[in-house]
Amino acid sequence: MLSDRHLDEVVYPEQVMGMNAYNRDIALSRLEETAKGFVTVTKDYWAGINYDGAVVVLGGDIFSGDIHEELKETNEDTMLGSVDFWIDPLAASIAAIADEFGNVHIPVVPGNHGRTTRKPRAKFRARDNFDWFIGAQLARVFKSDPRVTFDLSDAADCLVPSYGHKVMVTH
């Protein structure tokens, strides 16, 4: 589950009494560790399971966005610059998971931070959100790779079929 990554937000330790820090380098490291950890847990700790593939949910708030003035001023880059930067690292993580599991299905739903409007909206909620847009760009990266499929929901939610059940993904 890749949700609430808040990529390109910057948190300065001196502004939070040294309790936290976050920036692009930390986010890159966490993304890589998340992908590696997912493979390690499923392959090494859950023994005896034959996987048909993997589901990697892009569950919203991939970016911190610029819905608040302070974020717009302190994020690592503009939203378009952030999308441009993060396509390659996200694609590399997806490719690594596809290499391990064969097939990867990626449902994409919008969060609240990726929206392009100050207030949340109902109509075009998904398509007017950078979470949907990064999903669309990643789908384009993998369009010739049959191992990777995407479900870019036009709604706020996405139903994902799984072994005779439907799992609803929502932010």
XYZ file of C-alpha atoms in Angstrom:
171
model
C 0.000 0.000 0.000
C 1.610 3.206 -1.179
C -0.542 5.788 0.506
C 0.169 8.999 2.378
C 3.765 9.142 1.169
C 3.552 12.954 1.038
C 6.443 12.967 -1.394
C 8.456 16.173 -1.585
C 7.139 17.603 1.651
C 9.978 19.001 3.721
C 9.972 18.779 7.513
C 12.832 20.544 9.275
C 13.862 18.879 12.566
C 14.573 22.207 14.259
C 10.941 23.232 13.683
C 9.551 20.141 15.447
C 11.925 19.957 18.408
C 14.093 17.412 16.599
C 11.299 14.846 16.643
C 11.118 14.301 12.891
C 12.698 15.073 9.555
C 11.465 14.491 6.038
C 12.706 15.419 2.594
C 13.241 13.936 -0.852
C 16.273 11.861 0.198
C 14.407 10.343 3.149
C 11.380 9.669 0.930
C 13.560 7.936 -1.683
C 15.070 5.725 0.997
C 11.654 4.889 2.473
C 10.206 4.035 -0.943
C 13.095 1.678 -1.684
C 12.842 0.077 1.760
C 9.073 -0.332 1.396
C 9.480 -2.257 -1.869
C 12.321 -4.385 -0.474
C 10.435 -5.014 2.767
C 7.300 -6.070 0.885
C 9.278 -8.641 -1.082
C 11.184 -9.849 1.982
C 8.089 -10.329 4.141
C 6.037 -12.067 1.469
C 8.836 -14.271 0.146
C 10.894 -15.033 3.276
C 8.463 -14.833 6.196
C 5.240 -16.155 4.681
C 6.618 -19.471 3.470
C 4.661 -21.968 1.414
C 2.510 -19.464 -0.467
C 2.416 -19.430 -4.251
C 1.555 -15.934 -5.371
C -0.440 -15.235 -8.534
C 0.991 -11.730 -8.469
C 0.824 -8.662 -6.254
C -1.450 -5.697 -5.763
C 0.252 -2.374 -5.128
C -2.317 0.225 -4.148
C -1.646 3.879 -4.906
C -4.015 4.965 -2.175
C -3.849 8.732 -2.328
C -1.742 11.516 -0.890
C 1.243 10.325 -2.867
C 2.292 13.972 -2.818
C 1.918 16.583 -0.122
C 0.464 18.884 -2.730
C 0.090 22.596 -2.499
C -3.380 22.892 -1.033
C -1.956 24.900 1.873
C 0.165 28.003 1.341
C 2.916 26.727 3.638
C 3.252 23.520 1.594
C 3.399 25.478 -1.619
C 6.241 27.513 -0.141
C 8.207 24.714 1.556
C 7.791 21.638 -0.673
C 10.924 20.345 -2.366
C 9.619 21.373 -5.813
C 6.512 22.539 -7.642
C 3.826 19.897 -8.151
C 4.783 19.392 -11.797
C 8.454 19.171 -10.867
C 7.604 16.629 -8.177
C 5.571 14.481 -10.560
C 8.394 14.595 -13.074
C 10.981 13.574 -10.475
C 8.993 10.752 -8.839
C 7.899 8.875 -11.969
C 11.248 7.073 -12.250
C 11.641 6.009 -8.583
C 8.018 4.828 -8.413
C 8.392 2.951 -11.704
C 11.591 1.310 -10.417
C 9.775 0.093 -7.293
C 6.900 -1.277 -9.357
C 9.315 -2.996 -11.754
C 11.190 -4.581 -8.835
C 7.933 -5.987 -7.466
C 6.942 -7.226 -10.942
C 10.324 -8.955 -11.217
C 9.584 -10.857 -7.999
C 5.864 -11.580 -8.424
C 5.381 -11.721 -12.179
C 2.143 -9.753 -12.232
C 1.337 -6.503 -10.462
C -2.064 -4.836 -10.430
C -2.167 -1.186 -9.383
C -5.460 0.412 -8.354
C -5.215 4.197 -8.069
C -7.485 6.396 -5.958
C -7.205 10.100 -5.160
C -6.394 11.456 -1.745
C -7.070 14.919 -0.441
C -3.579 16.427 -0.719
C -3.171 15.873 -4.457
C -6.203 17.905 -5.419
C -5.781 21.011 -7.532
C -8.604 22.923 -5.852
C -8.681 24.473 -2.389
C -11.856 22.636 -1.409
C -12.592 18.988 -2.224
C -14.973 18.492 -5.125
C -17.294 15.714 -6.250
C -17.244 16.042 -10.038
C -13.922 15.121 -11.648
C -12.523 14.501 -8.174
C -10.122 11.817 -9.405
C -8.992 13.377 -12.677
C -8.364 16.733 -11.040
C -5.885 15.192 -8.615
C -2.142 14.578 -8.895
C -2.586 11.076 -7.422
C -4.637 10.130 -10.493
C -2.157 11.891 -12.761
C 0.909 10.049 -11.419
C -1.038 6.804 -11.832
C -1.806 7.715 -15.448
C 1.845 8.529 -16.104
C 3.005 5.267 -14.528
C 0.451 3.367 -16.627
C 2.018 4.990 -19.675
C 5.508 3.894 -18.528
C 4.299 0.282 -18.237
C 1.964 0.207 -21.253
C 4.163 -2.329 -23.077
C 4.802 -4.467 -19.973
C 1.993 -7.053 -19.735
C 2.993 -7.897 -16.159
C 1.746 -4.538 -14.858
C -1.894 -3.456 -15.028
C -3.585 -0.344 -13.689
C -7.083 0.565 -12.569
C -7.316 4.346 -12.745
C -10.622 4.976 -11.083
C -12.598 8.026 -12.142
C -14.335 7.785 -8.779
C -13.012 8.431 -5.283
C -13.023 4.658 -4.696
C -11.969 1.582 -6.638
C -13.283 -1.982 -6.417
C -10.513 -4.550 -6.803
C -11.500 -8.166 -7.482
C -9.547 -10.616 -5.340
C -10.204 -14.366 -5.225
C -13.969 -14.092 -5.627
C -14.323 -11.021 -3.445
C -14.259 -7.294 -4.107
C -12.020 -5.107 -1.994
C -12.866 -1.424 -1.949
C -9.906 0.919 -2.006
C -10.542 4.419 -0.762
C -8.407 7.120 0.762
